[in-house]
mmCIF file of C-alpha atoms and ligand atoms in Angstrom:
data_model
loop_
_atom_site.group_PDB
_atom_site.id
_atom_site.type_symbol
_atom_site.label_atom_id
_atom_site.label_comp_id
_atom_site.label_asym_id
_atom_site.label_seq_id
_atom_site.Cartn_x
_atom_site.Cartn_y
_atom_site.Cartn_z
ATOM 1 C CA UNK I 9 10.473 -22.517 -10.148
ATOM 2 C CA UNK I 10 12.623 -19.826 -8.258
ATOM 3 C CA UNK I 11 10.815 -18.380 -5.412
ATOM 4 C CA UNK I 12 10.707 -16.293 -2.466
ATOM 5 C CA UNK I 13 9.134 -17.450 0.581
ATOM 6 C CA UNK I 14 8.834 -18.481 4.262
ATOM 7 C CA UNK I 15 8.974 -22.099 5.643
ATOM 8 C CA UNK I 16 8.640 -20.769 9.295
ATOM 9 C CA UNK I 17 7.805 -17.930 11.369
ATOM 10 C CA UNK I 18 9.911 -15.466 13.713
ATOM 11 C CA UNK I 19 8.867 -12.805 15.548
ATOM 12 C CA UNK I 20 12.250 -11.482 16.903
ATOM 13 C CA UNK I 21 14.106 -12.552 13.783
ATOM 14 C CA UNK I 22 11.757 -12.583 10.794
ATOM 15 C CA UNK I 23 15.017 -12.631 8.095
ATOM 16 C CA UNK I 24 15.675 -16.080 10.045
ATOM 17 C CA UNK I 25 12.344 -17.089 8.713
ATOM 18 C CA UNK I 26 13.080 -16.245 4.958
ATOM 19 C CA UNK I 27 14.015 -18.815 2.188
ATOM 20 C CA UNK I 28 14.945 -18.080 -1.331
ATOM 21 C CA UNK I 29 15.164 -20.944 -3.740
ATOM 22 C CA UNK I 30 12.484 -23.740 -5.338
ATOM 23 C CA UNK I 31 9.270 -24.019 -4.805
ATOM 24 C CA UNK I 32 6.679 -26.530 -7.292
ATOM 25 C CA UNK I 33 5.059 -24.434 -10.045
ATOM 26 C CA UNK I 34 1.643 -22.580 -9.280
ATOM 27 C CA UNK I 35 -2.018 -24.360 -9.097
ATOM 28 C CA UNK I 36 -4.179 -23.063 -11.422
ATOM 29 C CA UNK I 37 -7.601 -23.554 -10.617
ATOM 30 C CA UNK I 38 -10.406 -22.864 -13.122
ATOM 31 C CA UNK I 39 -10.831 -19.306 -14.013
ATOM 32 C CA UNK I 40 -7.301 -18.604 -12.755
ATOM 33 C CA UNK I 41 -4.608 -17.798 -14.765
ATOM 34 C CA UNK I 42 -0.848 -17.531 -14.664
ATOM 35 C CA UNK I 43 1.361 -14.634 -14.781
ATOM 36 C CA UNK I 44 4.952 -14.373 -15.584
ATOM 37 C CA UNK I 45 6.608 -12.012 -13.051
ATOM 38 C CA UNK I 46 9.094 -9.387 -14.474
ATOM 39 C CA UNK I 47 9.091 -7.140 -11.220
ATOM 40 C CA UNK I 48 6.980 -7.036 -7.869
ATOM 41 C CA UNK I 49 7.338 -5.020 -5.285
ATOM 42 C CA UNK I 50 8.044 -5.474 -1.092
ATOM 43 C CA UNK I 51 5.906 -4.250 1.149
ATOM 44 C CA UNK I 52 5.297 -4.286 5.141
ATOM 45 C CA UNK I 53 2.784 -6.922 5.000
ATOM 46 C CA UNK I 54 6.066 -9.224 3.575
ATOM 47 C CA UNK I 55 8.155 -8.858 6.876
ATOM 48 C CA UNK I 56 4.356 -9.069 8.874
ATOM 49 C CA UNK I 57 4.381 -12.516 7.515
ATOM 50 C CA UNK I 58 7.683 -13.671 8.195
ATOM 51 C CA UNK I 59 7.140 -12.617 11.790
ATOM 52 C CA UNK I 60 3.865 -14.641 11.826
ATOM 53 C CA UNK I 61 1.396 -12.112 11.758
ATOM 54 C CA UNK I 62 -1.894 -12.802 8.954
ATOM 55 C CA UNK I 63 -0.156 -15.453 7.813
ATOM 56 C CA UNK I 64 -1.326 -19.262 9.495
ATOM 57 C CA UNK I 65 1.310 -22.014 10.107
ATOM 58 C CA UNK I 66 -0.850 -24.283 7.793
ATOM 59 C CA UNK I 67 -0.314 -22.264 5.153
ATOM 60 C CA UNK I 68 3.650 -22.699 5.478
ATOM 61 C CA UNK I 69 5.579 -22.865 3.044
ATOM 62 C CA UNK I 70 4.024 -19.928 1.906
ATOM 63 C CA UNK I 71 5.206 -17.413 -1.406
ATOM 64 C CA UNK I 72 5.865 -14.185 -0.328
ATOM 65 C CA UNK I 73 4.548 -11.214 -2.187
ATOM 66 C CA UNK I 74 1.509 -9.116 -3.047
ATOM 67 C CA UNK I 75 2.514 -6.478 -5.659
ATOM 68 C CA UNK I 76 3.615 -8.018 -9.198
ATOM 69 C CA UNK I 77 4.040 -7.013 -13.112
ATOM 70 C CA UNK I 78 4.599 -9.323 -15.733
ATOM 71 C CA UNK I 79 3.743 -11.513 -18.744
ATOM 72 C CA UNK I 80 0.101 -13.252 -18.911
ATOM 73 C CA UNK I 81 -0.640 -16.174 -20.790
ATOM 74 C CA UNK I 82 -0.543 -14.413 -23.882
ATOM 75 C CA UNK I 83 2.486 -12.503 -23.498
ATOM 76 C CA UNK I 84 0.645 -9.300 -22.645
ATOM 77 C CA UNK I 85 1.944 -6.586 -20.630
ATOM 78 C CA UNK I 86 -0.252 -6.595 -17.009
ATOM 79 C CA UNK I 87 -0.271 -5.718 -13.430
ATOM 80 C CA UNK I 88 -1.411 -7.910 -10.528
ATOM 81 C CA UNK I 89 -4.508 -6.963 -8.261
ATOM 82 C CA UNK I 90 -3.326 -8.395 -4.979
ATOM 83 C CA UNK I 91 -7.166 -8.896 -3.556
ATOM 84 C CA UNK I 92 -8.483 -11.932 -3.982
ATOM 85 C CA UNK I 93 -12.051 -12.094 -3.111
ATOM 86 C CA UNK I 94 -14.674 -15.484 -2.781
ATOM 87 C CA UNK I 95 -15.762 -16.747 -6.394
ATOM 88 C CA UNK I 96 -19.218 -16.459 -5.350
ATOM 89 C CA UNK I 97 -18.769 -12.362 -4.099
ATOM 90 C CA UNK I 98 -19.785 -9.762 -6.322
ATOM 91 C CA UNK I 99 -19.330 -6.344 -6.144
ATOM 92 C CA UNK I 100 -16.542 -4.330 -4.296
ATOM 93 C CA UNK I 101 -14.494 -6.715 -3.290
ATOM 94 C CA UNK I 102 -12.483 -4.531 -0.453
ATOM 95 C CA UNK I 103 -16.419 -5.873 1.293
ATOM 96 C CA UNK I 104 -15.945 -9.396 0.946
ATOM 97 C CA UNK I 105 -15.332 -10.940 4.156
ATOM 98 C CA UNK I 106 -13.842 -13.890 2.763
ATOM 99 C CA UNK I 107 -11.136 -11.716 0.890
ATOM 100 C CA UNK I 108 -7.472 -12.291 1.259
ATOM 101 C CA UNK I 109 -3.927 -10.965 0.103
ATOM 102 C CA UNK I 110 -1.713 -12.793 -2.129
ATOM 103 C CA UNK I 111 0.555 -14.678 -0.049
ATOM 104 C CA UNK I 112 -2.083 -14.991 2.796
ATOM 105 C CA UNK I 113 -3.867 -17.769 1.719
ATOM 106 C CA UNK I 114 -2.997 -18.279 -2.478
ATOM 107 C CA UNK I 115 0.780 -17.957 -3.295
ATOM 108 C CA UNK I 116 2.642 -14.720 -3.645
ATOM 109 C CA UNK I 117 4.452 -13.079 -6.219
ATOM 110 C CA UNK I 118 7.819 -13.278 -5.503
ATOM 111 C CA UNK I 119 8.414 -16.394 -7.471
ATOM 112 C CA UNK I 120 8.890 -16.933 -11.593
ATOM 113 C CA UNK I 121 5.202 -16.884 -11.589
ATOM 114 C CA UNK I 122 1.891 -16.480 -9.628
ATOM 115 C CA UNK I 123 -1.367 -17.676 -10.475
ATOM 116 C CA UNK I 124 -4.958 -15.562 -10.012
ATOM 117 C CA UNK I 125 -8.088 -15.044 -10.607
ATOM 118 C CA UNK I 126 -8.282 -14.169 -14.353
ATOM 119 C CA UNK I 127 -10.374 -11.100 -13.534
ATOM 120 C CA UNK I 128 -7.236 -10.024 -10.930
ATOM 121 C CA UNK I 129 -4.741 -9.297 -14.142
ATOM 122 C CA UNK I 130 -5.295 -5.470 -15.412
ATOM 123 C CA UNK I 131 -3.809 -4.496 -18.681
ATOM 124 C CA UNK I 132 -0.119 -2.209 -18.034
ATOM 125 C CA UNK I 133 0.239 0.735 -20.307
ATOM 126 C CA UNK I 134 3.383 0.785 -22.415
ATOM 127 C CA UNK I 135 4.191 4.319 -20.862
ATOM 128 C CA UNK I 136 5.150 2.520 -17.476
ATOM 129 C CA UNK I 137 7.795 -0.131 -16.869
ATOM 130 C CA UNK I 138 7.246 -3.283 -15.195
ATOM 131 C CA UNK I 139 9.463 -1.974 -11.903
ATOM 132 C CA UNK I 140 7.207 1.296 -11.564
ATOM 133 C CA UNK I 141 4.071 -1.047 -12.401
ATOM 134 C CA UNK I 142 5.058 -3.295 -9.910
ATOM 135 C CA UNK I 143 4.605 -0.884 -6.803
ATOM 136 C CA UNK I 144 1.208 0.045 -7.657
ATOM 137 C CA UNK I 145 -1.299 -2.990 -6.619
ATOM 138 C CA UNK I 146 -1.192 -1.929 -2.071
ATOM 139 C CA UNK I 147 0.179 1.003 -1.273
ATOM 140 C CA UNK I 148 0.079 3.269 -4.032
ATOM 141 C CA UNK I 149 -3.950 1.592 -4.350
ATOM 142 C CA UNK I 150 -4.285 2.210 -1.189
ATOM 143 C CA UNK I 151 -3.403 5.966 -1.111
ATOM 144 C CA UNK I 152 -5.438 6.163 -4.073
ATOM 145 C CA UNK I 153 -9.157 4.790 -2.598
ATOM 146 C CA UNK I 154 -8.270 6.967 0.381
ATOM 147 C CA UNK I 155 -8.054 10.229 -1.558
ATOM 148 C CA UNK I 156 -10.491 9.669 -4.369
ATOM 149 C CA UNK I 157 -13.201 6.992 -3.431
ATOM 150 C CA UNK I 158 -13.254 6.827 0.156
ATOM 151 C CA UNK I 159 -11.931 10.512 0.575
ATOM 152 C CA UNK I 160 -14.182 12.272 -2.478
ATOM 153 C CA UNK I 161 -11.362 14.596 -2.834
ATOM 154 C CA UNK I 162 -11.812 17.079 -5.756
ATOM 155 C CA UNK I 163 -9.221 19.059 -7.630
ATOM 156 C CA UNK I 164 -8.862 22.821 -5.765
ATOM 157 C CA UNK I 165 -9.458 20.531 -2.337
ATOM 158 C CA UNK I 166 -7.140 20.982 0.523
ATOM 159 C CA UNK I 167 -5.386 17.728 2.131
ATOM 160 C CA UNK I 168 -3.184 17.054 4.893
ATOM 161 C CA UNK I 169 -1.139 13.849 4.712
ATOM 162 C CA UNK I 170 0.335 12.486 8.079
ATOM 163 C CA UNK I 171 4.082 10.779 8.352
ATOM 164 C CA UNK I 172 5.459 12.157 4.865
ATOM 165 C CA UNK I 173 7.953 9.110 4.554
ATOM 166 C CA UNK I 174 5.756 6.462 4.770
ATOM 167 C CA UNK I 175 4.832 3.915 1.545
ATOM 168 C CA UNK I 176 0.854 4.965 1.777
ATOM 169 C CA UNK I 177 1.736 8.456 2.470
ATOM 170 C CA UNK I 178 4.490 9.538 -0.706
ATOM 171 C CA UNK I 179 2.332 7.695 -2.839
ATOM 172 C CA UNK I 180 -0.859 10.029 -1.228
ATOM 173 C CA UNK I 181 1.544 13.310 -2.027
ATOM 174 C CA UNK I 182 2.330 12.258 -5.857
ATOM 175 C CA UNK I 183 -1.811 10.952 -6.588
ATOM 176 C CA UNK I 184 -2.735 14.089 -4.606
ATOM 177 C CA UNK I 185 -0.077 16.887 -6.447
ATOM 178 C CA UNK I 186 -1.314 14.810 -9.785
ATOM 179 C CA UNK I 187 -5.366 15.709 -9.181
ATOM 180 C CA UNK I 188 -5.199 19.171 -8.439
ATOM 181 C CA UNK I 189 -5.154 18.784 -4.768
ATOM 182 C CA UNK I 190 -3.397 21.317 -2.322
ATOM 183 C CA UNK I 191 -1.373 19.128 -0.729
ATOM 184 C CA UNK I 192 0.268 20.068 2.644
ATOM 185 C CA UNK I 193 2.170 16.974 4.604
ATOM 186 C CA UNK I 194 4.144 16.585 8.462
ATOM 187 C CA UNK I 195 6.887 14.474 9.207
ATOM 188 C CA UNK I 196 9.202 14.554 12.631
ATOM 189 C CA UNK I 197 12.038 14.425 10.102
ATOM 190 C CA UNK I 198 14.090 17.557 8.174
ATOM 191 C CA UNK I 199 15.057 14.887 5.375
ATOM 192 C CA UNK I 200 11.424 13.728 4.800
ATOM 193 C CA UNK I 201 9.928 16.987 4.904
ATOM 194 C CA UNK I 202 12.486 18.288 2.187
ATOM 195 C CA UNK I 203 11.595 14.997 -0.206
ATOM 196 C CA UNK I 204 8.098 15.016 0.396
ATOM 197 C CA UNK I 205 8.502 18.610 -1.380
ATOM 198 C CA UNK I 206 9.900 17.347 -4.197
ATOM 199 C CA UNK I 207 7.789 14.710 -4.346
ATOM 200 C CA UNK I 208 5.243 17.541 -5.015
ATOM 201 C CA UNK I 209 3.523 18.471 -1.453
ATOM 202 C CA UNK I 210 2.758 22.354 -1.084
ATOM 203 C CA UNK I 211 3.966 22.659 2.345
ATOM 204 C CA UNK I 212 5.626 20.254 4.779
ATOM 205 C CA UNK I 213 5.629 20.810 8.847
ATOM 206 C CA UNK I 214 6.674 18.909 11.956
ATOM 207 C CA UNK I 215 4.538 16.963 12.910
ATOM 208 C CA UNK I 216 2.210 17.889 15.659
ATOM 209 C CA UNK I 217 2.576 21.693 14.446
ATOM 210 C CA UNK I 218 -0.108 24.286 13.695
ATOM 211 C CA UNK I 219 -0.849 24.537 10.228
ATOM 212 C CA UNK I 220 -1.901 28.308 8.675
ATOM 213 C CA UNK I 221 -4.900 27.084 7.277
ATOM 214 C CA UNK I 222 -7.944 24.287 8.593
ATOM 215 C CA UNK I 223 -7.827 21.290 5.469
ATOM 216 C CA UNK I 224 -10.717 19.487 3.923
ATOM 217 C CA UNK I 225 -9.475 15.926 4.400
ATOM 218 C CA UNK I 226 -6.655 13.842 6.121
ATOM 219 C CA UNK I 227 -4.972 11.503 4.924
ATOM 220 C CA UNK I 228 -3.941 9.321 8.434
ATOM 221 C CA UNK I 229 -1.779 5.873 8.828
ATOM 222 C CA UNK I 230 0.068 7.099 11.558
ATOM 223 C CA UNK I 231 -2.739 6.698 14.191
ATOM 224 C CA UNK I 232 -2.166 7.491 17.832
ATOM 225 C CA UNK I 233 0.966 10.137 17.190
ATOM 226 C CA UNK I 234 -1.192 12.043 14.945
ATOM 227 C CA UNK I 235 -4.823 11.664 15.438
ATOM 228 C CA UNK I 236 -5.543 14.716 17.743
ATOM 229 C CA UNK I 237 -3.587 16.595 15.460
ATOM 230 C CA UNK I 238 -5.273 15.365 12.406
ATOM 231 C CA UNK I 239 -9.438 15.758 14.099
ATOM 232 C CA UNK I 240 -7.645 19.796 15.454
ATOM 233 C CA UNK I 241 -6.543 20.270 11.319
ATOM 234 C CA UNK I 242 -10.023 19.771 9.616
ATOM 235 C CA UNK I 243 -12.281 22.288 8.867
ATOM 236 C CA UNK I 244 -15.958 21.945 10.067
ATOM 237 C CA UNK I 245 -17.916 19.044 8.291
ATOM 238 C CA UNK I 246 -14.132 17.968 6.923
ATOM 239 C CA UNK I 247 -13.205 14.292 7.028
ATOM 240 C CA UNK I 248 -10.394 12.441 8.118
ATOM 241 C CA UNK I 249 -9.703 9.037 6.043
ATOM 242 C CA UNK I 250 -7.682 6.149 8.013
ATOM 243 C CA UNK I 251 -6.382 3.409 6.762
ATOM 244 C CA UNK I 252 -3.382 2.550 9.233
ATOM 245 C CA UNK I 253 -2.045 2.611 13.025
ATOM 246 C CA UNK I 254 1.971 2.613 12.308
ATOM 247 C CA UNK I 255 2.377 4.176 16.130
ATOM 248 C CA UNK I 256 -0.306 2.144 17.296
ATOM 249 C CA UNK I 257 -4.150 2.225 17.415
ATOM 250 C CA UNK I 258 -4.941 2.968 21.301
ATOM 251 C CA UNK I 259 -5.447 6.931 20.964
ATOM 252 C CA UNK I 260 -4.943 9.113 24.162
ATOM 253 C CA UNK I 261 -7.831 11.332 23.401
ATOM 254 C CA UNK I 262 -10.228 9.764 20.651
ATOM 255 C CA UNK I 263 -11.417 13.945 20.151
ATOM 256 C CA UNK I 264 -15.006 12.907 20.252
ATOM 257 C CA UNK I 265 -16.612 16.564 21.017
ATOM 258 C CA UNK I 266 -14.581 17.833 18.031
ATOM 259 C CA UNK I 267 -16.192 15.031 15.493
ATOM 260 C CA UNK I 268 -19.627 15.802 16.671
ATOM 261 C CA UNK I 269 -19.518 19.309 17.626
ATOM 262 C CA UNK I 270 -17.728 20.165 14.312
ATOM 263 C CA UNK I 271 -19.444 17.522 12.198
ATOM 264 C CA UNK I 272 -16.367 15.885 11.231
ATOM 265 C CA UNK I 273 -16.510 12.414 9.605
ATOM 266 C CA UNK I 274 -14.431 9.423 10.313
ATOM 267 C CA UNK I 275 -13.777 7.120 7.373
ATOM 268 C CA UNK I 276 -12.134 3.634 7.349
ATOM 269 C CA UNK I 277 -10.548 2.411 4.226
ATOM 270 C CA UNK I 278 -9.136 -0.614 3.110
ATOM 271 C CA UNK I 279 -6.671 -1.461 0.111
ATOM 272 C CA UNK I 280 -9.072 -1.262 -3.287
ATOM 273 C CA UNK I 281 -11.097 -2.859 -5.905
ATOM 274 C CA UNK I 282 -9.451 -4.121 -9.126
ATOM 275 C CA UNK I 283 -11.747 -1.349 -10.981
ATOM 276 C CA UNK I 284 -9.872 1.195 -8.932
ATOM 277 C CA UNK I 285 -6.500 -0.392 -9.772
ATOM 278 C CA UNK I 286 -7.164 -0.015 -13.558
ATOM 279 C CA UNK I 287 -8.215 3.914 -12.563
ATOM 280 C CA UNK I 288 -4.938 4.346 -10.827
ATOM 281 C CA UNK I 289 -2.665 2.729 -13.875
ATOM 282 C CA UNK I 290 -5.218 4.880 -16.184
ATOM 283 C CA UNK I 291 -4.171 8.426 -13.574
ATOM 284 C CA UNK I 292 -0.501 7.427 -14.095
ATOM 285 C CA UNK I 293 -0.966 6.817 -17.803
ATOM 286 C CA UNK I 294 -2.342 10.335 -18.615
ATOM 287 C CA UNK I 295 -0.673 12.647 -15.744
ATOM 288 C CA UNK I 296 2.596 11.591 -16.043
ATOM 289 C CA UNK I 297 2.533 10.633 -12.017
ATOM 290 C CA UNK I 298 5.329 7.712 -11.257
ATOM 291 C CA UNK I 299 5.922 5.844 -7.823
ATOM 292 C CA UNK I 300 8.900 6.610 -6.305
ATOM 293 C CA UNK I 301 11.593 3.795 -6.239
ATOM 294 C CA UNK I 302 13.972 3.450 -3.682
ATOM 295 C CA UNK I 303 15.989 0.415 -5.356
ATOM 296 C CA UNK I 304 15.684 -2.465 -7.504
ATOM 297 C CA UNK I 305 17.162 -5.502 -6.989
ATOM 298 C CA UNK I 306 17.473 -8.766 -8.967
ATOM 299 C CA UNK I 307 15.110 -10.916 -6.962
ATOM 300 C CA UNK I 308 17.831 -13.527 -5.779
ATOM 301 C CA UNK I 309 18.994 -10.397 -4.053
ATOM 302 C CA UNK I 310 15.518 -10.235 -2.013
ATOM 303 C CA UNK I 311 17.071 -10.826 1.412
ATOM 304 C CA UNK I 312 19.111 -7.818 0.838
ATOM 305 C CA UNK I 313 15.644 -5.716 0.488
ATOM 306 C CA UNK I 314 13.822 -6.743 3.311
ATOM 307 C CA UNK I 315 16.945 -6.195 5.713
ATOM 308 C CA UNK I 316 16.754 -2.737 4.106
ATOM 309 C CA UNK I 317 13.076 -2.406 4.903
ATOM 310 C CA UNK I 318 13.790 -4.368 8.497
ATOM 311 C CA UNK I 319 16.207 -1.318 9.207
ATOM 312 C CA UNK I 320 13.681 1.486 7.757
ATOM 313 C CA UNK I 321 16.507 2.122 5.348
ATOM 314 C CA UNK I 322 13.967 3.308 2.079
ATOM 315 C CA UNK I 323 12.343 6.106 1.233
ATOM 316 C CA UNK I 324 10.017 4.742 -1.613
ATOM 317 C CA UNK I 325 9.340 1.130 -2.830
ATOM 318 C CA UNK I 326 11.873 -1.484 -3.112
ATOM 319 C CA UNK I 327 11.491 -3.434 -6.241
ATOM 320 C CA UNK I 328 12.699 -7.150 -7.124
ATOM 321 C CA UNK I 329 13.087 -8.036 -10.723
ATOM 322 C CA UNK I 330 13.472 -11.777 -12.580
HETATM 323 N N1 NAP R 415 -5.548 -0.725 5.205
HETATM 324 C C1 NAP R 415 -4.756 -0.973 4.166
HETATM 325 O O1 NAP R 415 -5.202 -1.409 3.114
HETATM 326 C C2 NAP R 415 -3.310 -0.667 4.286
HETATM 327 C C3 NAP R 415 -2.463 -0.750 3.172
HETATM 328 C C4 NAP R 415 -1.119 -0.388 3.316
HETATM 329 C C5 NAP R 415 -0.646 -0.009 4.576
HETATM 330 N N2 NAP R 415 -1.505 0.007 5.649
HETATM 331 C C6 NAP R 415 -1.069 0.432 6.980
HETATM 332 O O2 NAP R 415 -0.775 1.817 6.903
HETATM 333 C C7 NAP R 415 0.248 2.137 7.849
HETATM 334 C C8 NAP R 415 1.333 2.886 7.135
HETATM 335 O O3 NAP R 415 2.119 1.999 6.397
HETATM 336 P P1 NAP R 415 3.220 2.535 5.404
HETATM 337 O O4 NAP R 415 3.961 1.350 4.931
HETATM 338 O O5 NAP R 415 2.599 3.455 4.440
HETATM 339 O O6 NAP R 415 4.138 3.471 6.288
HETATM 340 P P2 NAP R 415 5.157 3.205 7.496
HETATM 341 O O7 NAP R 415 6.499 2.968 6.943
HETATM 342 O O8 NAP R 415 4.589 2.206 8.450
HETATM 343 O O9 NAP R 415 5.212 4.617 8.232
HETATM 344 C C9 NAP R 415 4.274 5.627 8.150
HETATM 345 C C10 NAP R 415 4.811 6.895 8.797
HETATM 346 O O10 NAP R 415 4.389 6.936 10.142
HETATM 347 C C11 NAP R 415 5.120 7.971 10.750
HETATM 348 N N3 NAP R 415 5.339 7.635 12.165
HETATM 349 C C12 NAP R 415 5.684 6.448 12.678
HETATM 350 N N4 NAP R 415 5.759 6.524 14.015
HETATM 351 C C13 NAP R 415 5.458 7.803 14.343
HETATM 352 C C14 NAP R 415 5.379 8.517 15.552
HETATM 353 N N5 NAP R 415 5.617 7.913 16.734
HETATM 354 N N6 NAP R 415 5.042 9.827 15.518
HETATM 355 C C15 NAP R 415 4.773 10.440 14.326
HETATM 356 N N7 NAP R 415 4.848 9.796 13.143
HETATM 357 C C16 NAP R 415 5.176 8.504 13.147
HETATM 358 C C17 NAP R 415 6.429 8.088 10.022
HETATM 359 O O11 NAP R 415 6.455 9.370 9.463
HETATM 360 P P3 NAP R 415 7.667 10.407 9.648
HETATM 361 O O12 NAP R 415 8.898 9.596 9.982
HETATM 362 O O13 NAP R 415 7.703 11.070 8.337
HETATM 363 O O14 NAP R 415 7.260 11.304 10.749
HETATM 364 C C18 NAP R 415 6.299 7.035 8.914
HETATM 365 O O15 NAP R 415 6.881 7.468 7.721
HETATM 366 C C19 NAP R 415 0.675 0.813 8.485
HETATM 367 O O16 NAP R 415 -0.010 0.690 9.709
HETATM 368 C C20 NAP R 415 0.186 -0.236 7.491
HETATM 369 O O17 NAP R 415 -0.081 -1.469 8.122
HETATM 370 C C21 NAP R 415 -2.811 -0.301 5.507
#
């Protein structure tokens, strides 16, 4: 079948590393399924492995791809859930130690089809297309544990998103605009700041600047650039929810007297459950809320979108359809 994927690894040249052409049809173990991919989406993680990083040389030649939409067995209309836990785990699987990303360890989704768990496949509502379905299953699920699980944010709420532009972050703006949240967000860039207001956001700032009013939550994947800023935003007993380190995890000043002496709480969060996924496809569903996409491609056309991600071209998901 046609497929996406990397035969090597390069750190300094990770397109070097990509192939696009044919790869044997998936594996499907019992209690997996197949899925016929009509769109999936790139992500980060994608040029990570091509550079080597989560991704072991054993598991070369590996599928690239963790976001897909498609076709299962039956000719249904689903969307992937990218986390694939241990058959023996139950419970949240975002826990499971054993848990990996498509393309980490089980082939991605950048091919004519990917096989999963059959519990991993989540009905697609007819009100959104594959291509807007297909950005949905790590960032936008991401954005969404953040705010809603890991975050407890409630409608009338007040939250600050960090680094407007990122994938995490716009998709944090549109859940947040969508539940009733006031949402205020900072970028170092004019251009970002003026699309993350259409995008929905309240109010946008540089980064780094003093906002008129303390917030009940952050929403941080910039790390050391914006932590300070983010612990000096909250109000007392607010909570800051971090799920990334883009500028890098070493902070200068980790704000400790601020957490304790203002009772602040520091929560991790990591990608989401399957359950969650169905929520977020359910949100979109009834609010009208859509990802934002940058541009969609024809997925022989892939290396074309991860030079554009390579060069931090997008703003918004870039989508490969078969
Ligand atoms: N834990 C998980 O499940 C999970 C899932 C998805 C992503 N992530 C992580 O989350 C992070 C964000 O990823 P992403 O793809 O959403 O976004 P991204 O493209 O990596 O960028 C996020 C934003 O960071 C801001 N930024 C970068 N360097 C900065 C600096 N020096 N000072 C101030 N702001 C800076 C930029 O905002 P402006 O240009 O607007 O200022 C940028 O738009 C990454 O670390 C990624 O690995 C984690």
């Amino acid at each position: 079948m046609f497929a996406v994927y990397a035969d090597q690894f390069s750190k300094d040249d990770p397109l070097s590393a990509l192939q696009v052409g044919e790869r044997p049809d998936p594996d499907v173990p019992d209690g997996w399924t197949t899925v016929t991919v009509k769109a999936a989406s790139l992500n980060h993680h994608d040029l990570f492995s091509l550079r080597g990083v989560g991704l072991r040389e054993e598991a070369l030649p590996m599928i690239l791809g963790c976001d897909a939409a498609g076709l299962d067995e039956d000719g249904n209309e689903v969307v992937v859930h990218a986390v694939i836990s241990d058959p023996s785990w139950t419970g949240d699987e975002t826990f499971d130690p054993k848990r990996s990303l498509l393309s980490e360890r089980h082939q991605g989704t950048f091919a004519d089809q990917v096989a999963v768990p059959r519990r991993n496949v989540v009905p697609k509502p007819a009100s959104l297309s594959f291509e807007e379905a297909a950005c949905l299953p790590t960032a936008w699920l991401t954005a969404y544990r953040m705010l809603f699980t890991r975050g407890e944010l409630r409608a009338g709420e007040t939250v600050l998103v960090q680094g407007a532009g990122g994938g995490v972050a716009t998709a944090a703006i549109v859940l947040g605009r969508a539940a009733g949240l006031r949402v205020l967000v900072t970028s170092r860039d004019e251009a970002k700041r003026a699309r993350a207001l259409e995008l929905g956001a309240h109010d946008a700032f540089e980064s780094g600047a003093r906002l008129p009013m303390k917030v009940d939550a952050v929403i941080e994947t910039v790390g050391r650039a914006t932590w300070s800023h983010s612990i000096r935003s909250l109000r007392p007993g607010g909570r800051i929810v971090t799920s990334g380190t883009t500028s890098g995890p070493n902070l200068d000043d980790a704000e400790l007297t601020r957490i304790f002496f203002l009772q602040l709480s520091v929560i991790g969060s990591t990608m989401g459950t399957r359950d969650e996924l169905a929520g977020l496809v359910s949100m979109l569903d009834a609010t009208g809320a859509r990802p934002l996409v940058d541009r969609t491609l024809p997925m022989t056309e892939a290396r074309d979108g991860f030079a554009a991600m390579l060069g931090g071209e997008q703003f918004g998901k870039i989508v490969f359809t078969r």
